[in-house]
PDB file of C-alpha atoms and ligand atoms in Angstrom:
ATOM      1  CA  GLY Z   1     123.211 103.914 180.304  1.00 80.00           C
ATOM      2  CA  ALA Z   2     121.908 106.214 177.561  1.00 94.00           C
ATOM      3  CA  MET Z   3     122.283 104.808 174.049  1.00 97.00           C
ATOM      4  CA  ILE Z   4     120.915 107.930 172.339  1.00 98.00           C
ATOM      5  CA  ARG Z   5     121.344 111.398 173.840  1.00 98.00           C
ATOM      6  CA  PHE Z   6     120.109 114.748 172.484  1.00 98.00           C
ATOM      7  CA  GLU Z   7     121.488 117.882 174.143  1.00 98.00           C
ATOM      8  CA  HIS Z   8     119.879 121.197 173.178  1.00 98.00           C
ATOM      9  CA  VAL Z   9     119.394 120.136 169.580  1.00 98.00           C
ATOM     10  CA  THR Z  10     117.868 122.613 167.146  1.00 98.00           C
ATOM     11  CA  LYS Z  11     117.204 122.139 163.444  1.00 98.00           C
ATOM     12  CA  ARG Z  12     116.483 125.134 161.233  1.00 98.00           C
ATOM     13  CA  TYR Z  13     115.974 124.412 157.550  1.00 97.00           C
ATOM     14  CA  PRO Z  14     117.457 126.845 155.001  1.00 96.00           C
ATOM     15  CA  ASP Z  15     113.993 128.335 154.356  1.00 96.00           C
ATOM     16  CA  GLY Z  16     113.813 129.415 158.015  1.00 94.00           C
ATOM     17  CA  THR Z  17     111.532 126.642 159.315  1.00 96.00           C
ATOM     18  CA  THR Z  18     112.516 125.614 162.828  1.00 97.00           C
ATOM     19  CA  ALA Z  19     111.604 121.908 162.774  1.00 98.00           C
ATOM     20  CA  VAL Z  20     113.156 121.009 166.132  1.00 98.00           C
ATOM     21  CA  ASP Z  21     113.689 123.554 168.866  1.00 97.00           C
ATOM     22  CA  ASP Z  22     116.205 123.041 171.707  1.00 97.00           C
ATOM     23  CA  LEU Z  23     115.439 119.367 172.175  1.00 98.00           C
ATOM     24  CA  SER Z  24     117.058 117.357 174.990  1.00 97.00           C
ATOM     25  CA  PHE Z  25     116.260 113.738 175.826  1.00 97.00           C
ATOM     26  CA  GLU Z  26     117.840 110.342 176.405  1.00 98.00           C
ATOM     27  CA  VAL Z  27     116.949 106.840 175.322  1.00 98.00           C
ATOM     28  CA  ALA Z  28     118.330 104.010 177.424  1.00 97.00           C
ATOM     29  CA  GLU Z  29     119.971 100.942 175.956  1.00 97.00           C
ATOM     30  CA  GLY Z  30     117.290  98.424 174.953  1.00 96.00           C
ATOM     31  CA  GLU Z  31     114.486 100.934 175.341  1.00 97.00           C
ATOM     32  CA  LEU Z  32     111.739 101.429 172.746  1.00 97.00           C
ATOM     33  CA  VAL Z  33     110.638 105.058 172.571  1.00 98.00           C
ATOM     34  CA  THR Z  34     107.752 106.091 170.357  1.00 98.00           C
ATOM     35  CA  LEU Z  35     107.658 109.647 168.981  1.00 98.00           C
ATOM     36  CA  VAL Z  36     104.052 110.668 168.523  1.00 97.00           C
ATOM     37  CA  GLY Z  37     102.374 113.861 167.391  1.00 94.00           C
ATOM     38  CA  PRO Z  38     100.626 115.477 164.436  1.00 92.00           C
ATOM     39  CA  SER Z  39     102.183 115.783 161.013  1.00 92.00           C
ATOM     40  CA  GLY Z  40     104.877 118.455 160.747  1.00 95.00           C
ATOM     41  CA  CYS Z  41     105.878 118.622 164.420  1.00 96.00           C
ATOM     42  CA  GLY Z  42     109.466 117.431 163.897  1.00 97.00           C
ATOM     43  CA  LYS Z  43     109.408 113.666 164.483  1.00 97.00           C
ATOM     44  CA  THR Z  44     111.079 112.645 161.225  1.00 96.00           C
ATOM     45  CA  THR Z  45     113.637 115.431 161.514  1.00 97.00           C
ATOM     46  CA  THR Z  46     114.536 114.166 164.997  1.00 98.00           C
ATOM     47  CA  MET Z  47     114.961 110.628 163.709  1.00 97.00           C
ATOM     48  CA  LYS Z  48     117.004 111.519 160.638  1.00 97.00           C
ATOM     49  CA  MET Z  49     119.470 113.485 162.740  1.00 98.00           C
ATOM     50  CA  VAL Z  50     120.367 110.253 164.579  1.00 98.00           C
ATOM     51  CA  ASN Z  51     121.816 108.632 161.440  1.00 96.00           C
ATOM     52  CA  ARG Z  52     123.014 111.939 159.988  1.00 97.00           C
ATOM     53  CA  LEU Z  53     120.616 112.014 157.062  1.00 96.00           C
ATOM     54  CA  ILE Z  54     119.965 115.501 158.476  1.00 97.00           C
ATOM     55  CA  GLU Z  55     122.564 117.606 160.325  1.00 97.00           C
ATOM     56  CA  PRO Z  56     121.473 119.640 163.357  1.00 98.00           C
ATOM     57  CA  SER Z  57     121.936 123.413 163.260  1.00 98.00           C
ATOM     58  CA  ASP Z  58     122.839 123.469 166.920  1.00 98.00           C
ATOM     59  CA  GLY Z  59     123.365 121.155 169.887  1.00 98.00           C
ATOM     60  CA  ARG Z  60     124.899 117.751 170.265  1.00 98.00           C
ATOM     61  CA  ILE Z  61     123.754 114.176 169.616  1.00 98.00           C
ATOM     62  CA  SER Z  62     125.554 111.119 170.891  1.00 98.00           C
ATOM     63  CA  VAL Z  63     124.992 107.459 170.172  1.00 97.00           C
ATOM     64  CA  ASP Z  64     126.579 104.906 172.486  1.00 96.00           C
ATOM     65  CA  GLY Z  65     128.601 107.654 174.136  1.00 96.00           C
ATOM     66  CA  ARG Z  66     130.096 109.044 170.917  1.00 96.00           C
ATOM     67  CA  ASP Z  67     129.355 112.499 169.524  1.00 97.00           C
ATOM     68  CA  ILE Z  68     128.031 111.518 166.101  1.00 98.00           C
ATOM     69  CA  ALA Z  69     129.331 114.720 164.490  1.00 97.00           C
ATOM     70  CA  ALA Z  70     132.749 113.069 164.751  1.00 97.00           C
ATOM     71  CA  VAL Z  71     131.675 109.681 163.368  1.00 97.00           C
ATOM     72  CA  ASP Z  72     131.835 108.885 159.663  1.00 96.00           C
ATOM     73  CA  PRO Z  73     128.188 108.642 158.486  1.00 95.00           C
ATOM     74  CA  VAL Z  74     128.746 105.318 156.713  1.00 91.00           C
ATOM     75  CA  GLU Z  75     130.268 103.802 159.829  1.00 92.00           C
ATOM     76  CA  LEU Z  76     127.524 105.336 161.974  1.00 95.00           C
ATOM     77  CA  ARG Z  77     124.772 103.806 159.808  1.00 92.00           C
ATOM     78  CA  ARG Z  78     126.305 100.365 160.089  1.00 89.00           C
ATOM     79  CA  GLY Z  79     125.191 100.423 163.723  1.00 92.00           C
ATOM     80  CA  ILE Z  80     121.736 101.874 163.024  1.00 95.00           C
ATOM     81  CA  GLY Z  81     118.983  99.935 161.260  1.00 91.00           C
ATOM     82  CA  TYR Z  82     116.441 102.087 159.413  1.00 91.00           C
ATOM     83  CA  VAL Z  83     112.898 101.154 158.403  1.00 90.00           C
ATOM     84  CA  ILE Z  84     110.568 103.543 156.563  1.00 89.00           C
ATOM     85  CA  GLN Z  85     106.933 103.414 155.536  1.00 85.00           C
ATOM     86  CA  GLN Z  86     107.539 102.087 152.028  1.00 83.00           C
ATOM     87  CA  VAL Z  87     110.577  99.879 152.388  1.00 84.00           C
ATOM     88  CA  GLY Z  88     112.529  99.855 149.149  1.00 89.00           C
ATOM     89  CA  LEU Z  89     113.340  96.275 148.277  1.00 93.00           C
ATOM     90  CA  PHE Z  90     115.358  95.358 145.197  1.00 94.00           C
ATOM     91  CA  PRO Z  91     112.630  94.172 142.783  1.00 94.00           C
ATOM     92  CA  HIS Z  92     114.900  91.776 140.876  1.00 96.00           C
ATOM     93  CA  LYS Z  93     116.213  90.035 143.970  1.00 96.00           C
ATOM     94  CA  THR Z  94     114.356  87.425 145.965  1.00 96.00           C
ATOM     95  CA  VAL Z  95     113.296  88.096 149.534  1.00 97.00           C
ATOM     96  CA  LEU Z  96     116.205  85.966 150.789  1.00 96.00           C
ATOM     97  CA  GLU Z  97     118.705  87.848 148.599  1.00 95.00           C
ATOM     98  CA  ASN Z  98     117.267  91.191 149.680  1.00 94.00           C
ATOM     99  CA  THR Z  99     117.772  90.205 153.311  1.00 94.00           C
ATOM    100  CA  ALA Z 100     121.242  88.746 152.711  1.00 93.00           C
ATOM    101  CA  THR Z 101     122.573  91.864 150.952  1.00 89.00           C
ATOM    102  CA  VAL Z 102     123.774  93.661 154.072  1.00 82.00           C
ATOM    103  CA  PRO Z 103     125.639  90.707 155.645  1.00 81.00           C
ATOM    104  CA  HIS Z 104     127.148  90.061 152.220  1.00 82.00           C
ATOM    105  CA  LEU Z 105     128.319  93.695 151.976  1.00 80.00           C
ATOM    106  CA  LEU Z 106     129.851  93.298 155.421  1.00 79.00           C
ATOM    107  CA  GLY Z 107     132.085  90.643 153.913  1.00 84.00           C
ATOM    108  CA  TRP Z 108     130.305  87.536 155.085  1.00 87.00           C
ATOM    109  CA  SER Z 109     130.502  84.507 152.814  1.00 90.00           C
ATOM    110  CA  ARG Z 110     127.490  83.918 150.586  1.00 90.00           C
ATOM    111  CA  ALA Z 111     126.510  80.803 152.533  1.00 92.00           C
ATOM    112  CA  ARG Z 112     126.782  82.520 155.901  1.00 91.00           C
ATOM    113  CA  ALA Z 113     124.875  85.600 154.670  1.00 90.00           C
ATOM    114  CA  ARG Z 114     122.057  83.415 153.345  1.00 92.00           C
ATOM    115  CA  ALA Z 115     121.880  81.405 156.571  1.00 92.00           C
ATOM    116  CA  ARG Z 116     121.671  84.648 158.539  1.00 90.00           C
ATOM    117  CA  ALA Z 117     118.973  85.957 156.168  1.00 93.00           C
ATOM    118  CA  ALA Z 118     116.888  82.824 156.700  1.00 95.00           C
ATOM    119  CA  GLU Z 119     117.215  83.257 160.457  1.00 91.00           C
ATOM    120  CA  LEU Z 120     116.079  86.903 160.207  1.00 91.00           C
ATOM    121  CA  LEU Z 121     113.063  86.059 158.040  1.00 93.00           C
ATOM    122  CA  ASP Z 122     112.033  83.507 160.615  1.00 90.00           C
ATOM    123  CA  LEU Z 123     112.479  86.114 163.358  1.00 87.00           C
ATOM    124  CA  VAL Z 124     110.011  88.500 161.664  1.00 87.00           C
ATOM    125  CA  GLY Z 125     107.472  85.737 161.122  1.00 88.00           C
ATOM    126  CA  LEU Z 126     108.118  84.807 157.505  1.00 93.00           C
ATOM    127  CA  ASP Z 127     108.879  81.255 156.419  1.00 96.00           C
ATOM    128  CA  PRO Z 128     112.315  81.289 154.733  1.00 96.00           C
ATOM    129  CA  ALA Z 129     111.409  78.221 152.654  1.00 97.00           C
ATOM    130  CA  VAL Z 130     108.111  79.717 151.457  1.00 97.00           C
ATOM    131  CA  HIS Z 131     108.767  83.472 151.286  1.00 97.00           C
ATOM    132  CA  GLY Z 132     112.563  83.439 150.797  1.00 97.00           C
ATOM    133  CA  PRO Z 133     112.465  82.485 147.098  1.00 97.00           C
ATOM    134  CA  ARG Z 134     109.659  84.953 146.240  1.00 97.00           C
ATOM    135  CA  TYR Z 135     110.162  88.350 144.655  1.00 97.00           C
ATOM    136  CA  PRO Z 136     108.952  91.502 146.458  1.00 95.00           C
ATOM    137  CA  GLU Z 137     105.994  91.973 144.080  1.00 95.00           C
ATOM    138  CA  GLN Z 138     104.745  88.531 145.110  1.00 96.00           C
ATOM    139  CA  LEU Z 139     104.343  89.650 148.727  1.00 94.00           C
ATOM    140  CA  SER Z 140     101.573  91.571 150.443  1.00 92.00           C
ATOM    141  CA  GLY Z 141     102.341  95.027 151.811  1.00 90.00           C
ATOM    142  CA  GLY Z 142     102.541  93.661 155.339  1.00 90.00           C
ATOM    143  CA  GLN Z 143     104.971  90.981 154.295  1.00 93.00           C
ATOM    144  CA  ARG Z 144     107.177  93.508 152.530  1.00 93.00           C
ATOM    145  CA  GLN Z 145     107.359  95.584 155.717  1.00 91.00           C
ATOM    146  CA  ARG Z 146     108.424  92.430 157.581  1.00 92.00           C
ATOM    147  CA  VAL Z 147     111.244  91.963 155.074  1.00 94.00           C
ATOM    148  CA  GLY Z 148     112.219  95.601 155.671  1.00 93.00           C
ATOM    149  CA  VAL Z 149     112.497  94.919 159.402  1.00 91.00           C
ATOM    150  CA  ALA Z 150     114.510  91.728 158.763  1.00 91.00           C
ATOM    151  CA  ARG Z 151     116.882  93.622 156.493  1.00 91.00           C
ATOM    152  CA  ALA Z 152     117.329  96.426 159.021  1.00 90.00           C
ATOM    153  CA  LEU Z 153     118.353  93.830 161.609  1.00 88.00           C
ATOM    154  CA  ALA Z 154     120.811  92.089 159.286  1.00 86.00           C
ATOM    155  CA  ALA Z 155     123.975  93.721 160.576  1.00 81.00           C
ATOM    156  CA  ASP Z 156     122.725  93.300 164.154  1.00 86.00           C
ATOM    157  CA  PRO Z 157     122.771  97.054 164.847  1.00 91.00           C
ATOM    158  CA  PRO Z 158     122.269  98.144 168.469  1.00 94.00           C
ATOM    159  CA  VAL Z 159     119.925 100.928 167.320  1.00 96.00           C
ATOM    160  CA  LEU Z 160     116.804 100.807 165.143  1.00 95.00           C
ATOM    161  CA  LEU Z 161     115.067 103.834 163.652  1.00 96.00           C
ATOM    162  CA  MET Z 162     111.536 103.178 162.452  1.00 94.00           C
ATOM    163  CA  ASP Z 163     109.575 105.890 160.643  1.00 93.00           C
ATOM    164  CA  GLU Z 164     105.894 104.922 160.445  1.00 92.00           C
ATOM    165  CA  PRO Z 165     106.939 101.414 159.365  1.00 89.00           C
ATOM    166  CA  PHE Z 166     103.381 100.094 159.642  1.00 88.00           C
ATOM    167  CA  GLY Z 167     101.642 103.265 158.468  1.00 86.00           C
ATOM    168  CA  ALA Z 168     100.718 102.154 154.959  1.00 82.00           C
ATOM    169  CA  VAL Z 169      99.002  98.846 155.732  1.00 82.00           C
ATOM    170  CA  ASP Z 170      95.408  98.194 156.719  1.00 85.00           C
ATOM    171  CA  PRO Z 171      94.444  98.026 160.433  1.00 89.00           C
ATOM    172  CA  VAL Z 172      94.300  94.212 160.671  1.00 88.00           C
ATOM    173  CA  VAL Z 173      97.743  93.799 159.126  1.00 85.00           C
ATOM    174  CA  ARG Z 174      99.071  96.646 161.268  1.00 88.00           C
ATOM    175  CA  ASP Z 175      97.848  94.829 164.343  1.00 91.00           C
ATOM    176  CA  HIS Z 176      99.724  91.682 163.230  1.00 86.00           C
ATOM    177  CA  LEU Z 177     102.883  93.641 162.486  1.00 87.00           C
ATOM    178  CA  GLN Z 178     102.744  95.373 165.867  1.00 91.00           C
ATOM    179  CA  SER Z 179     102.456  92.120 167.797  1.00 90.00           C
ATOM    180  CA  ALA Z 180     105.165  90.507 165.682  1.00 87.00           C
ATOM    181  CA  PHE Z 181     107.406  93.476 166.340  1.00 90.00           C
ATOM    182  CA  LEU Z 182     106.785  93.357 170.100  1.00 93.00           C
ATOM    183  CA  ARG Z 183     107.670  89.659 170.125  1.00 89.00           C
ATOM    184  CA  LEU Z 184     110.778  90.364 168.114  1.00 87.00           C
ATOM    185  CA  GLN Z 185     111.840  93.251 170.345  1.00 91.00           C
ATOM    186  CA  SER Z 186     111.462  91.064 173.463  1.00 92.00           C
ATOM    187  CA  GLN Z 187     114.078  88.784 171.888  1.00 89.00           C
ATOM    188  CA  VAL Z 188     116.512  91.250 170.314  1.00 88.00           C
ATOM    189  CA  ARG Z 189     116.199  94.230 172.736  1.00 94.00           C
ATOM    190  CA  LYS Z 190     117.318  96.962 170.362  1.00 95.00           C
ATOM    191  CA  THR Z 191     117.339 100.614 171.290  1.00 97.00           C
ATOM    192  CA  VAL Z 192     114.442 101.837 169.150  1.00 97.00           C
ATOM    193  CA  LEU Z 193     113.098 105.216 168.088  1.00 97.00           C
ATOM    194  CA  PHE Z 194     109.702 104.622 166.496  1.00 97.00           C
ATOM    195  CA  VAL Z 195     107.838 107.467 164.787  1.00 96.00           C
ATOM    196  CA  THR Z 196     104.060 107.305 164.496  1.00 95.00           C
ATOM    197  CA  HIS Z 197     101.136 109.723 164.376  1.00 91.00           C
ATOM    198  CA  ASP Z 198      98.901 107.043 165.889  1.00 93.00           C
ATOM    199  CA  ILE Z 199      98.624 107.418 169.675  1.00 93.00           C
ATOM    200  CA  GLU Z 200      97.281 103.858 170.030  1.00 94.00           C
ATOM    201  CA  GLU Z 201     100.343 102.487 168.282  1.00 95.00           C
ATOM    202  CA  ALA Z 202     102.604 104.704 170.405  1.00 96.00           C
ATOM    203  CA  VAL Z 203     100.996 103.425 173.593  1.00 96.00           C
ATOM    204  CA  ARG Z 204     101.031  99.806 172.551  1.00 96.00           C
ATOM    205  CA  LEU Z 205     104.674  99.688 171.489  1.00 96.00           C
ATOM    206  CA  GLY Z 206     106.499 102.265 173.581  1.00 97.00           C
ATOM    207  CA  ASP Z 207     108.337 101.657 176.831  1.00 97.00           C
ATOM    208  CA  ARG Z 208     108.123 105.432 176.924  1.00 98.00           C
ATOM    209  CA  ILE Z 209     106.367 107.921 174.689  1.00 98.00           C
ATOM    210  CA  ALA Z 210     107.668 111.270 173.513  1.00 97.00           C
ATOM    211  CA  VAL Z 211     104.618 113.417 172.818  1.00 97.00           C
ATOM    212  CA  TYR Z 212     105.511 116.150 170.331  1.00 97.00           C
ATOM    213  CA  GLY Z 213     104.139 119.620 170.016  1.00 95.00           C
ATOM    214  CA  GLN Z 214     105.555 122.016 167.429  1.00 95.00           C
ATOM    215  CA  GLY Z 215     109.310 121.246 167.396  1.00 96.00           C
ATOM    216  CA  ARG Z 216     109.313 120.203 171.042  1.00 96.00           C
ATOM    217  CA  ILE Z 217     108.667 117.201 173.241  1.00 97.00           C
ATOM    218  CA  GLU Z 218     105.819 118.202 175.539  1.00 96.00           C
ATOM    219  CA  GLN Z 219     105.669 115.013 177.553  1.00 96.00           C
ATOM    220  CA  PHE Z 220     108.110 112.109 177.816  1.00 97.00           C
ATOM    221  CA  ASP Z 221     106.789 109.326 179.964  1.00 96.00           C
ATOM    222  CA  ALA Z 222     105.521 105.753 180.299  1.00 96.00           C
ATOM    223  CA  PRO Z 223     102.271 104.944 178.439  1.00 94.00           C
ATOM    224  CA  ALA Z 224     100.171 104.830 181.599  1.00 92.00           C
ATOM    225  CA  ALA Z 225     101.315 108.317 182.607  1.00 93.00           C
ATOM    226  CA  VAL Z 226     100.676 109.695 179.122  1.00 91.00           C
ATOM    227  CA  LEU Z 227      97.176 108.242 179.193  1.00 88.00           C
ATOM    228  CA  GLY Z 228      96.650 109.926 182.531  1.00 83.00           C
ATOM    229  CA  ALA Z 229      96.288 106.822 184.674  1.00 60.00           C
ATOM    230  CA  PRO Z 230      96.893 107.393 188.402  1.00 58.00           C
TER     231      PRO Z 230
HETATM  232  P1  ADP B  27     106.887 115.126 161.203  1.00 88.41           P
HETATM  233  O1  ADP B  27     107.816 113.981 161.000  1.00 88.41           O
HETATM  234  O2  ADP B  27     106.452 115.270 162.623  1.00 88.41           O
HETATM  235  O3  ADP B  27     105.735 115.106 160.254  1.00 88.41           O
HETATM  236  P2  ADP B  27     109.004 116.732 160.032  1.00 88.41           P
HETATM  237  O4  ADP B  27     110.206 116.512 160.854  1.00 88.41           O
HETATM  238  O5  ADP B  27     108.912 116.000 158.750  1.00 88.41           O
HETATM  239  O6  ADP B  27     107.705 116.479 160.918  1.00 88.41           O
HETATM  240  O7  ADP B  27     108.861 118.283 159.694  1.00 88.41           O
HETATM  241  C1  ADP B  27     108.951 119.281 160.702  1.00 88.41           C
HETATM  242  C2  ADP B  27     108.815 120.662 160.068  1.00 88.41           C
HETATM  243  O8  ADP B  27     109.921 120.901 159.215  1.00 88.41           O
HETATM  244  C3  ADP B  27     107.579 120.807 159.181  1.00 88.41           C
HETATM  245  O9  ADP B  27     107.112 122.127 159.294  1.00 88.41           O
HETATM  246  C4  ADP B  27     108.120 120.559 157.783  1.00 88.41           C
HETATM  247  O10 ADP B  27     107.346 121.203 156.810  1.00 88.41           O
HETATM  248  C5  ADP B  27     109.516 121.143 157.893  1.00 88.41           C
HETATM  249  N1  ADP B  27     110.473 120.512 156.986  1.00 88.41           N
HETATM  250  C6  ADP B  27     110.780 119.191 156.906  1.00 88.41           C
HETATM  251  N2  ADP B  27     111.729 118.980 155.985  1.00 88.41           N
HETATM  252  C7  ADP B  27     112.037 120.196 155.472  1.00 88.41           C
HETATM  253  C8  ADP B  27     112.970 120.652 154.492  1.00 88.41           C
HETATM  254  N3  ADP B  27     113.781 119.822 153.854  1.00 88.41           N
HETATM  255  N4  ADP B  27     113.011 121.981 154.225  1.00 88.41           N
HETATM  256  C9  ADP B  27     112.204 122.844 154.881  1.00 88.41           C
HETATM  257  N5  ADP B  27     111.318 122.467 155.830  1.00 88.41           N
HETATM  258  C10 ADP B  27     111.240 121.174 156.109  1.00 88.41           C
HETATM  259  P1  ADP B  28     100.485  89.430 157.892  1.00 88.41           P
HETATM  260  O1  ADP B  28     101.765  90.108 157.550  1.00 88.41           O
HETATM  261  O2  ADP B  28      99.942  89.835 159.203  1.00 88.41           O
HETATM  262  O3  ADP B  28     100.561  87.950 157.715  1.00 88.41           O
HETATM  263  P2  ADP B  28      99.585  90.139 155.303  1.00 88.41           P
HETATM  264  O4  ADP B  28      98.557  91.050 154.783  1.00 88.41           O
HETATM  265  O5  ADP B  28     100.986  90.432 155.011  1.00 88.41           O
HETATM  266  O6  ADP B  28      99.398  89.952 156.863  1.00 88.41           O
HETATM  267  O7  ADP B  28      99.278  88.705 154.700  1.00 88.41           O
HETATM  268  C1  ADP B  28      98.118  88.010 154.977  1.00 88.41           C
HETATM  269  C2  ADP B  28      98.169  86.721 154.152  1.00 88.41           C
HETATM  270  O8  ADP B  28      97.644  86.980 152.823  1.00 88.41           O
HETATM  271  C3  ADP B  28      99.577  86.244 153.987  1.00 88.41           C
HETATM  272  O9  ADP B  28      99.810  85.099 154.790  1.00 88.41           O
HETATM  273  C4  ADP B  28      99.733  85.949 152.518  1.00 88.41           C
HETATM  274  O10 ADP B  28      99.891  84.545 152.298  1.00 88.41           O
HETATM  275  C5  ADP B  28      98.464  86.381 151.831  1.00 88.41           C
HETATM  276  N1  ADP B  28      98.741  87.376 150.763  1.00 88.41           N
HETATM  277  C6  ADP B  28      98.284  88.632 150.728  1.00 88.41           C
HETATM  278  N2  ADP B  28      98.676  89.265 149.621  1.00 88.41           N
HETATM  279  C7  ADP B  28      99.438  88.395 148.927  1.00 88.41           C
HETATM  280  C8  ADP B  28     100.143  88.442 147.679  1.00 88.41           C
HETATM  281  N3  ADP B  28     100.164  89.551 146.919  1.00 88.41           N
HETATM  282  N4  ADP B  28     100.817  87.361 147.291  1.00 88.41           N
HETATM  283  C9  ADP B  28     100.804  86.262 148.045  1.00 88.41           C
HETATM  284  N5  ADP B  28     100.169  86.134 149.208  1.00 88.41           N
HETATM  285  C10 ADP B  28      99.472  87.187 149.645  1.00 88.41           C
END
């Protein structure tokens, strides 16, 4: 069934900008949908409405069958991992501690949280023994983004929101991160909304691609169809 559903969703900002205009779409459970389009077309606004960082002006959004307007935002976000372009890691905590923070906040014992963190680091392609004890500044940009993905998965949320998570790294590293993420997704099967302005990335990662025009989705289809293959 649909894990994320938008029904006639519009977002007007107070200054009158209509960022998203009467948007309706569904994302199936375990599906990875990439949102692609030029800067300013409403991708980030769409994404931030899913975890209620932004409230729609009109329409209805449901996650796992529940109208999110009726769900406490803190509770909602427990089920939604969020990864942005510059993941903010705690600079005075090690990579392992950064990753263990969420399970610890969920009330897990310190030992169990750390074991889970090690497992997650391994899942994103970092060596818990090598990278776990390091501090964020001792990592490359690509490695920090991997930690961001590990941390977003810590509470095992069914939904992941990713806003240009690999946008700030060089092309070779981006290529590594994309393949690592595809491997990871084949194991964890999250429902993912992935924002990018890079059509190649959208095609490589997406089960389906939402191609944005100004405030609207102009095409929503499998990569082959978007590329115009017969
Ligand atoms: P994208 O993620 O595709 O770059 P955004 O969702 O960030 O697009 O922005 C969509 C439109 O909404 C743009 O015209 C942008 O300038 C505008 N916008 C975004 N945030 C705000 C805001 N807080 N106030 C007013 N306009 C905004
Ligand atoms: P990837 O994430 O695909 O492995 P990265 O750019 O993150 O690519 O890292 C490439 C390699 O370069 C890493 O294995 C890492 O050991 C090394 N490296 C890059 N920058 C640093 C740094 N600041 N500190 C330690 N190692 C680094």
